[in-house]
GROMACS .gro file of C-alpha atoms in nm:
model
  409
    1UNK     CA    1  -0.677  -1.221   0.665
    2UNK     CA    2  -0.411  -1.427   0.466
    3UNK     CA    3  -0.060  -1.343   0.431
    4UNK     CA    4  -0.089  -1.113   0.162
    5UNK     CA    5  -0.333  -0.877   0.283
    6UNK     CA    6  -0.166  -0.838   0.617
    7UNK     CA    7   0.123  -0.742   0.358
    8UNK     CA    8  -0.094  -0.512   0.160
    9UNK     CA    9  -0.257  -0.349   0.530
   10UNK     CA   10   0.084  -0.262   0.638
   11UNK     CA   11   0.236  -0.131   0.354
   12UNK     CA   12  -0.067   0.082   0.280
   13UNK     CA   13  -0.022   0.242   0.598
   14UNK     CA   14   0.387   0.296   0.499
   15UNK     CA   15   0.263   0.446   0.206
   16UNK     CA   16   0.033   0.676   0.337
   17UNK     CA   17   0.317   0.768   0.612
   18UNK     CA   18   0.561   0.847   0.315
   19UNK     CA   19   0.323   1.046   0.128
   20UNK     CA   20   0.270   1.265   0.392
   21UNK     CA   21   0.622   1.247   0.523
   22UNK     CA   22   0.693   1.385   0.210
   23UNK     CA   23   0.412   1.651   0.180
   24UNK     CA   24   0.556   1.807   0.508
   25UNK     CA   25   0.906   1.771   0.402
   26UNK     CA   26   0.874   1.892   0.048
   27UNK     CA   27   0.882   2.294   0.135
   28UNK     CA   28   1.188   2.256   0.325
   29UNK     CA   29   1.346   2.027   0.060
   30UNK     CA   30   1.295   2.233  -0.221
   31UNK     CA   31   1.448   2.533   0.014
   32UNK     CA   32   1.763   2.359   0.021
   33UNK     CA   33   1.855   2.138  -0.269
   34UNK     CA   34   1.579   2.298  -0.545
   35UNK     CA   35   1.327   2.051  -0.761
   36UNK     CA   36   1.614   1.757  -0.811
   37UNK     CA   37   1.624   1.699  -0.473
   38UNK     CA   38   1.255   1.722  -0.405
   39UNK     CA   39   1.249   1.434  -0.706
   40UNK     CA   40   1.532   1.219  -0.542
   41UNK     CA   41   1.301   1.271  -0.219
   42UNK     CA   42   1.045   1.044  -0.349
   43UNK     CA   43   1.311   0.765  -0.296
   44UNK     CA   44   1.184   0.665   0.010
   45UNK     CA   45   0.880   0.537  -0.070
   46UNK     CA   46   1.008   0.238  -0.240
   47UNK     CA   47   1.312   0.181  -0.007
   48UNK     CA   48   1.035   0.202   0.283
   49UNK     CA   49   0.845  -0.142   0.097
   50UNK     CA   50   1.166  -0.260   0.046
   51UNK     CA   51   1.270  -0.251   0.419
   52UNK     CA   52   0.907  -0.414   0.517
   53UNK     CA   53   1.057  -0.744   0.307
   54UNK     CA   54   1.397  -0.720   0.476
   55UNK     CA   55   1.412  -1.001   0.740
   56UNK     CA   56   1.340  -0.977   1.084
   57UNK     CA   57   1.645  -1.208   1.296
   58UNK     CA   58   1.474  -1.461   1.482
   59UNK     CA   59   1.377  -1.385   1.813
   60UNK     CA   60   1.476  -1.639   2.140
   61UNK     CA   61   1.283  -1.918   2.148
   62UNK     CA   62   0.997  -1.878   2.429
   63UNK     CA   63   1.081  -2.126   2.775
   64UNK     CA   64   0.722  -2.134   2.882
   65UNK     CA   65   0.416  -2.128   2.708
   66UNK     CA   66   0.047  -2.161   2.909
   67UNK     CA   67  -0.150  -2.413   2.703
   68UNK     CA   68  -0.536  -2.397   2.707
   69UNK     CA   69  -0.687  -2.722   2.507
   70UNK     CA   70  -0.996  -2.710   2.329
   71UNK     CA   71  -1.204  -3.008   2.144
   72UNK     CA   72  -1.440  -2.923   1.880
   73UNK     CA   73  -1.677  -3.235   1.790
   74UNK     CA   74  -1.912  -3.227   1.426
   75UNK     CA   75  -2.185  -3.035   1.645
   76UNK     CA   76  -2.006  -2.717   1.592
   77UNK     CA   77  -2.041  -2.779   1.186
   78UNK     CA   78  -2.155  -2.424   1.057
   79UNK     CA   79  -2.119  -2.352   1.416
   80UNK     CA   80  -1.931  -2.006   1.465
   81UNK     CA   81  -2.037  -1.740   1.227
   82UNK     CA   82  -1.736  -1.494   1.346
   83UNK     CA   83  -1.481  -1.754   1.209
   84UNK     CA   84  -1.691  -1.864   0.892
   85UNK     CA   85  -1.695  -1.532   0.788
   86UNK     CA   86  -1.382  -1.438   0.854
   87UNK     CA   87  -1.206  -1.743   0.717
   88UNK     CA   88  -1.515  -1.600   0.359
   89UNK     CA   89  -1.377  -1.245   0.331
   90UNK     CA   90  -1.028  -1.316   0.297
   91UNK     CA   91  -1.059  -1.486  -0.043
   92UNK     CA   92  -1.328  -1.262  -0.124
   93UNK     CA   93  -1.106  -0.917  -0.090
   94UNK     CA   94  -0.834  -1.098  -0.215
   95UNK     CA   95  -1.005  -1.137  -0.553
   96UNK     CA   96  -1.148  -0.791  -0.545
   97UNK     CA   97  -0.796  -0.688  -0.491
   98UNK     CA   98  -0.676  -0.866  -0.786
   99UNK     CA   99  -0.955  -0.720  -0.981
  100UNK     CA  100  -0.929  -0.393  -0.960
  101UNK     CA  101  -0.502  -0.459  -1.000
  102UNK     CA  102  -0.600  -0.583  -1.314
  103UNK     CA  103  -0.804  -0.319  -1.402
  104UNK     CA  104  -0.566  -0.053  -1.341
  105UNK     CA  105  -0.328  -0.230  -1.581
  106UNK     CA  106  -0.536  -0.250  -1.852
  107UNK     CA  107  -0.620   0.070  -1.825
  108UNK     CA  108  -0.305   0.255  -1.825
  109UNK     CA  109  -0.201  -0.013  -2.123
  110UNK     CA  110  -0.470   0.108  -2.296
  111UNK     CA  111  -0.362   0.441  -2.231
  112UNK     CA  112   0.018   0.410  -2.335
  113UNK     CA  113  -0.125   0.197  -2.676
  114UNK     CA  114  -0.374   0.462  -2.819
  115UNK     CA  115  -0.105   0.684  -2.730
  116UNK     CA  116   0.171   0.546  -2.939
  117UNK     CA  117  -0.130   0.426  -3.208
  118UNK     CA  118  -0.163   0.830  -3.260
  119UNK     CA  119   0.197   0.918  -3.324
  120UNK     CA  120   0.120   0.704  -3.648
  121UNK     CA  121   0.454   0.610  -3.859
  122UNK     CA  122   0.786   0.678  -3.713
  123UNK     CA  123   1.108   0.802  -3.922
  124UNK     CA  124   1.437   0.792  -3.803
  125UNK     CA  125   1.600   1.162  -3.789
  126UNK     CA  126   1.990   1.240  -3.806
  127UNK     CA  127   1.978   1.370  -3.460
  128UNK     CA  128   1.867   1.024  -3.291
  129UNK     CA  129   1.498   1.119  -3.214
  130UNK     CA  130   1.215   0.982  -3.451
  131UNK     CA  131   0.962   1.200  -3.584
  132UNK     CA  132   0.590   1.094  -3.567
  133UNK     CA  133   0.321   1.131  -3.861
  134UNK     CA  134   0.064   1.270  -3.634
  135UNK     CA  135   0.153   1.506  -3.265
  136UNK     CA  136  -0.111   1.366  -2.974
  137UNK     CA  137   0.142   1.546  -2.731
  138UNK     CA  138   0.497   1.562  -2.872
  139UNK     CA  139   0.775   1.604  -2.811
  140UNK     CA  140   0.750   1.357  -2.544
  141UNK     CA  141   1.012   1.027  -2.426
  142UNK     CA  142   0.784   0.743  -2.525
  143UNK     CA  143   0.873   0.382  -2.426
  144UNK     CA  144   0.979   0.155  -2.152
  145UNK     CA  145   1.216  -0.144  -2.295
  146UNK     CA  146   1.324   0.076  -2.564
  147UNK     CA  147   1.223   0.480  -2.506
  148UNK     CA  148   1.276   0.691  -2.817
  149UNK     CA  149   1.264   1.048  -2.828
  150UNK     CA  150   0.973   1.113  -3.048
  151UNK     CA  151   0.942   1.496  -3.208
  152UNK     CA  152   0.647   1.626  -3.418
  153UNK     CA  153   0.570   1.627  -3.804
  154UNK     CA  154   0.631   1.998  -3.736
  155UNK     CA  155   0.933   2.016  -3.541
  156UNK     CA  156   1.173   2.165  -3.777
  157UNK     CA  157   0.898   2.464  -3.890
  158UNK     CA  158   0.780   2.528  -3.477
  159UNK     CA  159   1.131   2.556  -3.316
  160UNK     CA  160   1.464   2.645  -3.432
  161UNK     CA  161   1.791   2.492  -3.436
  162UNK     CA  162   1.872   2.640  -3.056
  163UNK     CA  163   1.520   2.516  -2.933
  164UNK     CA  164   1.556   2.214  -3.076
  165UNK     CA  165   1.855   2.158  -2.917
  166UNK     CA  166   1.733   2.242  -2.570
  167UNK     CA  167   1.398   2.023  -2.607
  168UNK     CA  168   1.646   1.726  -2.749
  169UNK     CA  169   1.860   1.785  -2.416
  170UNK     CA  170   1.571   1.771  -2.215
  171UNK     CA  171   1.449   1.440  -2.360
  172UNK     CA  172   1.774   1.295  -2.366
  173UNK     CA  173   1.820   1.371  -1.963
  174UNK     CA  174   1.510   1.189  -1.903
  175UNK     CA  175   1.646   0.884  -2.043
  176UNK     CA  176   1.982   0.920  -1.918
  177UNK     CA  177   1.813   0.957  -1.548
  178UNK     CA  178   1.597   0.671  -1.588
  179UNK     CA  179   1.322   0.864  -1.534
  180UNK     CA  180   1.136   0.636  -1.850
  181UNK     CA  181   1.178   0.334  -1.550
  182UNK     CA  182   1.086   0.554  -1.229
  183UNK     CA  183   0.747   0.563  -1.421
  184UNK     CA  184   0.728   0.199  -1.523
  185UNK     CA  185   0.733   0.139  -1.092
  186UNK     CA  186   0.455   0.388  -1.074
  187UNK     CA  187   0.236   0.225  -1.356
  188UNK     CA  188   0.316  -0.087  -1.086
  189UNK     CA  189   0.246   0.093  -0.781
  190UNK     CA  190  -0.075   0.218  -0.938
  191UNK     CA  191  -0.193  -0.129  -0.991
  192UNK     CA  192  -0.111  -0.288  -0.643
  193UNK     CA  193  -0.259  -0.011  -0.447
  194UNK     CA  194  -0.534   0.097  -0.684
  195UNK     CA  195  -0.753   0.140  -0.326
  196UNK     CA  196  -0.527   0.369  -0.144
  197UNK     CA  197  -0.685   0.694  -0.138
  198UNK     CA  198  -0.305   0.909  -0.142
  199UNK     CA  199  -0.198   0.769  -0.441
  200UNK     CA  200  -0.339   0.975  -0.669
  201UNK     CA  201  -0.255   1.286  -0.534
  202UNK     CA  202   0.098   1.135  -0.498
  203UNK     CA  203   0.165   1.001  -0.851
  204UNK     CA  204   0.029   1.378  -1.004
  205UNK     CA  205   0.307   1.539  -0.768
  206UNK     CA  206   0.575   1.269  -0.840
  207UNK     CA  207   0.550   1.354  -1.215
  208UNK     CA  208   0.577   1.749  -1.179
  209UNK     CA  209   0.845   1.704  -0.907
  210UNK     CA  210   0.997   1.467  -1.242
  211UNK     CA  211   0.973   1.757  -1.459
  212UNK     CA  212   1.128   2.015  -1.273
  213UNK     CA  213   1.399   1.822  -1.181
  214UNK     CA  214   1.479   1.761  -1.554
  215UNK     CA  215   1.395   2.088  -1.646
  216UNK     CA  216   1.699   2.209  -1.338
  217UNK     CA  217   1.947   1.929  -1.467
  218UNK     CA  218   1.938   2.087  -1.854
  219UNK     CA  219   1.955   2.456  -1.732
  220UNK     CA  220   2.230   2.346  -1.461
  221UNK     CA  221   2.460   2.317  -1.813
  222UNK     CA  222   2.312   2.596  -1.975
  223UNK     CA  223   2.268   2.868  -1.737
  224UNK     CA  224   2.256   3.182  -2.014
  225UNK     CA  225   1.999   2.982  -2.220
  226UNK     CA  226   1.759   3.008  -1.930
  227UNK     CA  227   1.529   3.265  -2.078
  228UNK     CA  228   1.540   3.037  -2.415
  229UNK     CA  229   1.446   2.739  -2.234
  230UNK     CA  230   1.130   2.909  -2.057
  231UNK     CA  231   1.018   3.085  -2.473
  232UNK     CA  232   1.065   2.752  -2.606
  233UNK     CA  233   0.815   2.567  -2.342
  234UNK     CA  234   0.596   2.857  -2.403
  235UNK     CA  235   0.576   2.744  -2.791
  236UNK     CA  236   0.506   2.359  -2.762
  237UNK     CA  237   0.192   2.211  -2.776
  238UNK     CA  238   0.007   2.204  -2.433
  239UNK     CA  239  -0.094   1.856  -2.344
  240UNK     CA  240  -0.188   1.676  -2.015
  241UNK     CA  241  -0.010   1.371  -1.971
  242UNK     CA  242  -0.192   1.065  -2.060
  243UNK     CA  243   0.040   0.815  -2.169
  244UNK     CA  244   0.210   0.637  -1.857
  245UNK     CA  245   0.514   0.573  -2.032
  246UNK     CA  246   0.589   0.889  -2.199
  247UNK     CA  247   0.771   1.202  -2.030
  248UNK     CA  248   0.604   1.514  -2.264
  249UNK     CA  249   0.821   1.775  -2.260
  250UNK     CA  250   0.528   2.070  -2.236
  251UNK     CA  251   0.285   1.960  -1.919
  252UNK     CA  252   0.013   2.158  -1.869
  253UNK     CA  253   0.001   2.114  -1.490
  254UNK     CA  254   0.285   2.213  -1.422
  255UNK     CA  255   0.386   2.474  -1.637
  256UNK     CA  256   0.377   2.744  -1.413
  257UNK     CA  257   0.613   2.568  -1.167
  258UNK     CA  258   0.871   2.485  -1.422
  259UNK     CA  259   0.853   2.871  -1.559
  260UNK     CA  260   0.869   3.023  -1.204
  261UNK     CA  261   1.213   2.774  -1.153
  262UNK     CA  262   1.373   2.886  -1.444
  263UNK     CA  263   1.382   3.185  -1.247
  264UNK     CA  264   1.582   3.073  -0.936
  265UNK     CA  265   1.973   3.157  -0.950
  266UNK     CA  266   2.208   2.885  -0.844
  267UNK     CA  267   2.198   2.751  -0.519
  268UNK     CA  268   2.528   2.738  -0.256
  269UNK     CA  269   2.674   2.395  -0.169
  270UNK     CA  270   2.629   2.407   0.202
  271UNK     CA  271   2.209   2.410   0.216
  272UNK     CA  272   2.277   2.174  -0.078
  273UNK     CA  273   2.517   1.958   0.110
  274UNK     CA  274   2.261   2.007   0.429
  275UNK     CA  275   1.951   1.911   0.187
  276UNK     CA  276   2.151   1.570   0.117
  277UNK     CA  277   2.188   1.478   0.445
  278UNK     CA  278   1.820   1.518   0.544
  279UNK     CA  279   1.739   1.317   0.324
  280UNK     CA  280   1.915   1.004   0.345
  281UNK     CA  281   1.832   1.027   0.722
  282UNK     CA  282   1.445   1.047   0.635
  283UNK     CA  283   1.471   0.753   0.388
  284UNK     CA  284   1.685   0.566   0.671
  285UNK     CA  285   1.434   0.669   0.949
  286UNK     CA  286   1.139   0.571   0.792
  287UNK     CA  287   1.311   0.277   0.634
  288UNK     CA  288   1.421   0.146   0.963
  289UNK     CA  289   1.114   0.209   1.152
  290UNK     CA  290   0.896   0.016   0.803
  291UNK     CA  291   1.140  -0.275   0.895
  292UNK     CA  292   1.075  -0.266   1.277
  293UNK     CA  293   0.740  -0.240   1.304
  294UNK     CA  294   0.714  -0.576   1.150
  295UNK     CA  295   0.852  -0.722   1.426
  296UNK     CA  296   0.684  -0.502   1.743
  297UNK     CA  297   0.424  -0.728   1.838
  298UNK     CA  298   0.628  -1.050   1.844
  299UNK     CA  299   0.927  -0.903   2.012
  300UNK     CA  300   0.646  -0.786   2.275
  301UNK     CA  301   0.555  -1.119   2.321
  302UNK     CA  302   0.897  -1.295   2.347
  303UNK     CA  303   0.978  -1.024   2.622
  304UNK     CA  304   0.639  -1.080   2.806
  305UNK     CA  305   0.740  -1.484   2.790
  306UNK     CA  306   1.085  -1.416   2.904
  307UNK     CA  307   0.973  -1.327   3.252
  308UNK     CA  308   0.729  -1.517   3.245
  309UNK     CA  309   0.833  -1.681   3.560
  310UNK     CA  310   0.756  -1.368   3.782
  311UNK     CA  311   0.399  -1.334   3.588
  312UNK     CA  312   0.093  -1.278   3.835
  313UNK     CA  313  -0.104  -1.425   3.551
  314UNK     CA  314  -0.128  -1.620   3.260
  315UNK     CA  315  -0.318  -1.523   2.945
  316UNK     CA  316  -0.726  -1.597   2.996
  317UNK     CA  317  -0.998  -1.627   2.724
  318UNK     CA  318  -1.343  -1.521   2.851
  319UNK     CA  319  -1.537  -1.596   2.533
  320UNK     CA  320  -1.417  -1.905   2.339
  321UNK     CA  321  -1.638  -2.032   2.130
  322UNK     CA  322  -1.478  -2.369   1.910
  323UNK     CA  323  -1.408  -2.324   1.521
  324UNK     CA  324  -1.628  -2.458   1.263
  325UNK     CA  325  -1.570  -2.813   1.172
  326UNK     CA  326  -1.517  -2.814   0.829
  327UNK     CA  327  -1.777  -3.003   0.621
  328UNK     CA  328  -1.585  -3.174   0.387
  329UNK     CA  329  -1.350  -3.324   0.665
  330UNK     CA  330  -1.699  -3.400   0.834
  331UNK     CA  331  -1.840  -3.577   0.541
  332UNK     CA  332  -1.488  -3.771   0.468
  333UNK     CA  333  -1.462  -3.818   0.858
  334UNK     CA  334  -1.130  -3.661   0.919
  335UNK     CA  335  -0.966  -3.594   1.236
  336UNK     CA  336  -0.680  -3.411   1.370
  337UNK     CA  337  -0.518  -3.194   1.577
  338UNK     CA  338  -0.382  -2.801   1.525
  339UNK     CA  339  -0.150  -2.662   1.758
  340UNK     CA  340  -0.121  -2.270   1.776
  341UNK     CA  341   0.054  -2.035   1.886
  342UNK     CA  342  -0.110  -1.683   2.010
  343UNK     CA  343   0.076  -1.387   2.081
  344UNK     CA  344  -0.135  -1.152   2.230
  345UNK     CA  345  -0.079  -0.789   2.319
  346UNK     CA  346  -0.091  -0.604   2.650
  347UNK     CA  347  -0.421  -0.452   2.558
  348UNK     CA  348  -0.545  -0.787   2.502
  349UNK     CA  349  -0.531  -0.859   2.077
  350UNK     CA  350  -0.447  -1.112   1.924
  351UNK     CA  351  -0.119  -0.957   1.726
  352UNK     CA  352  -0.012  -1.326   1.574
  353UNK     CA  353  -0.183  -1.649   1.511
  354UNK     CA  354   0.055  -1.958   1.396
  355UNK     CA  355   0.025  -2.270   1.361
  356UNK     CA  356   0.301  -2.481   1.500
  357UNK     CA  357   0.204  -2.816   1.431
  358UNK     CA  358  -0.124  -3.001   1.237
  359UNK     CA  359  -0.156  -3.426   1.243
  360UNK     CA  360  -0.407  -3.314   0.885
  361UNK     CA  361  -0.190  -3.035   0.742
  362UNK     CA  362  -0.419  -2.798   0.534
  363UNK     CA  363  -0.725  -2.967   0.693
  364UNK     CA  364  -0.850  -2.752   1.012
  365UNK     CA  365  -0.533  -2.456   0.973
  366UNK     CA  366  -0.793  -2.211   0.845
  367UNK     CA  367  -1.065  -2.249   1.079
  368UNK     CA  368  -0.861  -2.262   1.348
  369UNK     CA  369  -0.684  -1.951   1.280
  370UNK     CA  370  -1.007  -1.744   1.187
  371UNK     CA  371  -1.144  -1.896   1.559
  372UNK     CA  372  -0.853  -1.807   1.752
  373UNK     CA  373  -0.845  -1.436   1.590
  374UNK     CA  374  -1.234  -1.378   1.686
  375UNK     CA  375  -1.175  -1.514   2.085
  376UNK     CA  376  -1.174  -1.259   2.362
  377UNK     CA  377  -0.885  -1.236   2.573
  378UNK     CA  378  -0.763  -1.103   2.907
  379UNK     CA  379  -0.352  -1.034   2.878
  380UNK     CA  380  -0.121  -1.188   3.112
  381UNK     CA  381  -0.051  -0.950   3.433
  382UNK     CA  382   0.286  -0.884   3.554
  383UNK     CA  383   0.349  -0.652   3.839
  384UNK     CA  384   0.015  -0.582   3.829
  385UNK     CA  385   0.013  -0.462   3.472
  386UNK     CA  386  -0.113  -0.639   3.161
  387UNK     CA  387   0.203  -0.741   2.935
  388UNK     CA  388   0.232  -0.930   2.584
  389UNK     CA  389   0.218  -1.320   2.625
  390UNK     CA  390   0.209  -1.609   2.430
  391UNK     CA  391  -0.072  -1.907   2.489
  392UNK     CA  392  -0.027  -2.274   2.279
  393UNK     CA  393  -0.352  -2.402   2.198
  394UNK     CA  394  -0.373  -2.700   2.109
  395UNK     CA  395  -0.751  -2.803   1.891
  396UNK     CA  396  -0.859  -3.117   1.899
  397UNK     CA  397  -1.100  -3.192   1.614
  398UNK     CA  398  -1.264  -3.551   1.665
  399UNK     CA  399  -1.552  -3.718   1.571
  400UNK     CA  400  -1.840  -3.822   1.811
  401UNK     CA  401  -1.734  -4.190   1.870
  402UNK     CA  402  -1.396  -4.087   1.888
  403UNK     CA  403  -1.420  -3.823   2.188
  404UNK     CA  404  -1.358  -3.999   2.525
  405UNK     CA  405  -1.572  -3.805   2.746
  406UNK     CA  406  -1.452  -3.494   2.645
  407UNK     CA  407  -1.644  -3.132   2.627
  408UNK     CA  408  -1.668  -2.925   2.358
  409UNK     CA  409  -1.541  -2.533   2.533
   0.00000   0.00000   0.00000
């Protein structure tokens, strides 16, 4: 696979970590710090893709590296169907990948237009939120670039002054916490890992973890209006949420939640203190282990090649059968050679295939990749136990008249 779907592989995998990281955590969260920091929680999913782009420093350059030639001649043309196909499905999933990103965008654009095509015309009201000519799900934070708080043409007739003062509040804390943005990145995530099978589950509980944590932030200010807040949520209109870029203020899964917190008194500073500490040291642990991981196969390899001296064996290939010659360098009679570099693991994988130098740059690099993925190997022994290694192979692609005796392997 290319570069960017071993980048989509492993952070899929961090993802589904965090989620259920998260899932576990979440009771015990909540216990502690309440619904904002069960919200702030969801902070380490994003740091934990950040840390997987974060740099690895470079590792000592190996002393010793085994080399095992091989020379593949235009008889092995549509010769190895492990490394045509492999060197096939990584374009192919790549564009399925992009397809089905696409997809997702459209459709939550689609979403967030018919949305905002329903509110009809907007007016501008003397509080600073806009009232819509139609109510698809209002009042609601609608916008990305520029989110207005949008009310209903029946706002002033369905709550009074002290509701709409609480609902305005509400609204005007989602903006202020950027909460508008936090679902612009989802509407992103959503499209990049449209496949993952977590994410669903995740985004639904990352929205009502959103709400409650607003709903705690307005009450935190207004702790005798708490029985007021909970009447006036009662009285809006119950919608689901559709529109990715809108924050409704009455959500009908997860009303209940939001009524039962209403309920909870104030919490003490120390749990809240000890809540804030657990979780930057999950986001750190999980962030530092994302950036790490990276790295585990090739520092396994470097320290396998470091003692390399007191090895009992190198790395061996039992089955090896030569890449594909290309067809178009066969038909424009190209030649070259493509040096790589193969760090294999202690149970014998391949964890790293590089190329370190190519005579025809672009030329053979693919097949010679997909080849040296699909070989068998034996890992290096030291001590009697199989350790991570590196072998250089350097592939020789030559034409007939041009090989001097030598065997195709």
């Amino acid at each position: 696979m290319n570069e960017l779907l071993d980048g989509l592989w492993r952070a899929s995998i961090w993802l589904a970590l965090g989620v259920v990281l998260l899932a576990a955590a979440r009771p015990l969260l909540v216990g502690l710090g309440g619904a904002t920091l069960a919200y702030r929680s969801w902070w380490l999913l994003p740091l934990t893709g950040l840390a997987l782009l974060l740099p690895l420093p470079a590792l000592p350059v190996l002393q010793h590296v085994p080399t095992l030639p091989v020379t593949v001649a235009p008889a092995s043309v549509e010769g190895v169907p492990g490394a045509a196909s492999g060197a096939l499905w990584a374009p192919v999933l790549t564009l399925l990948w992009a397809l089905g990103a696409g997809l997702s965008v459209l459709r939550d654009g689609r979403a967030q237009r018919r949305f905002e095509r329903q509110l009809g015309a907007l007016h501008a009201r003397g509080d600073g939120s806009w009232q819509a000519s139609a109510d698809p799900g209002l009042p609601a934070l609608v916008g990305l670039w520029r989110p207005r708080i949008v009310v209903g043409p029946h706002f002033d007739q369905q709550f009074d002054a002290e509701e709409q003062a609480l609902i305005l509040r509400h609204e005007r804390s989602h903006r202020r916490n950027g909460d508008h943005w936090a679902n612009g990145v989802l509407l992103l995530v959503r499209a990049v890992f449209w496949f993952h099978p977590l994410l669903p589950w995740a985004a639904r509980r990352f929205l009502r973890d959103q709400e409650l944590a607003c709903d705690a932030r307005t009450v935190a200010a207004l702790p005798t209006q708490r029985r007021l807040y909970a009447s006036t949520l009662l009285k809006a209109q119950l919608v689901h949420p559709v529109a990715p870029m809108a924050c409704h203020w009455r959500s009908e899964p997860v009303l209940k939640e939001r009524i039962a917190m209403l309920k909870q008194s104030k919490r003490k500073a120390l749990p809240w203190v000890s809540g804030q500490v657990l979780l930057v040291g999950l986001c750190l642990g999980a962030g530092t282990l994302a950036w790490a991981s990276q790295g585990s196969a090739a520092i396994g390899a470097a320290e396998g090649a470091a003692g390399h001296a007191g090895l009992d064996r190198d790395i061996e290939i039992d089955k090896m059968p030569p890449p594909s010659f290309p067809r178009s360098a066969f038909e424009q009679r190209q030649t070259g050679v493509v040096t790589l570099r193969v760090e294999v693991d202690a149970q014998g994988r391949p964890t790293e295939v590089k190329v370190i130098s190519a005579t025809n740059p672009g030329v053979f690099d693919a097949v010679s990749i997909a080849a040296a993925r699909s070989w068998t190997y034996r890992p290096a022994l030291k001590n009697g136990k199989p350790v991570a290694a590196a072998v250089k192979i350097p592939i020789t692609f030559a034409m007939d008249d041009d090989e001097d005796g030598g065997e195709s392997q």
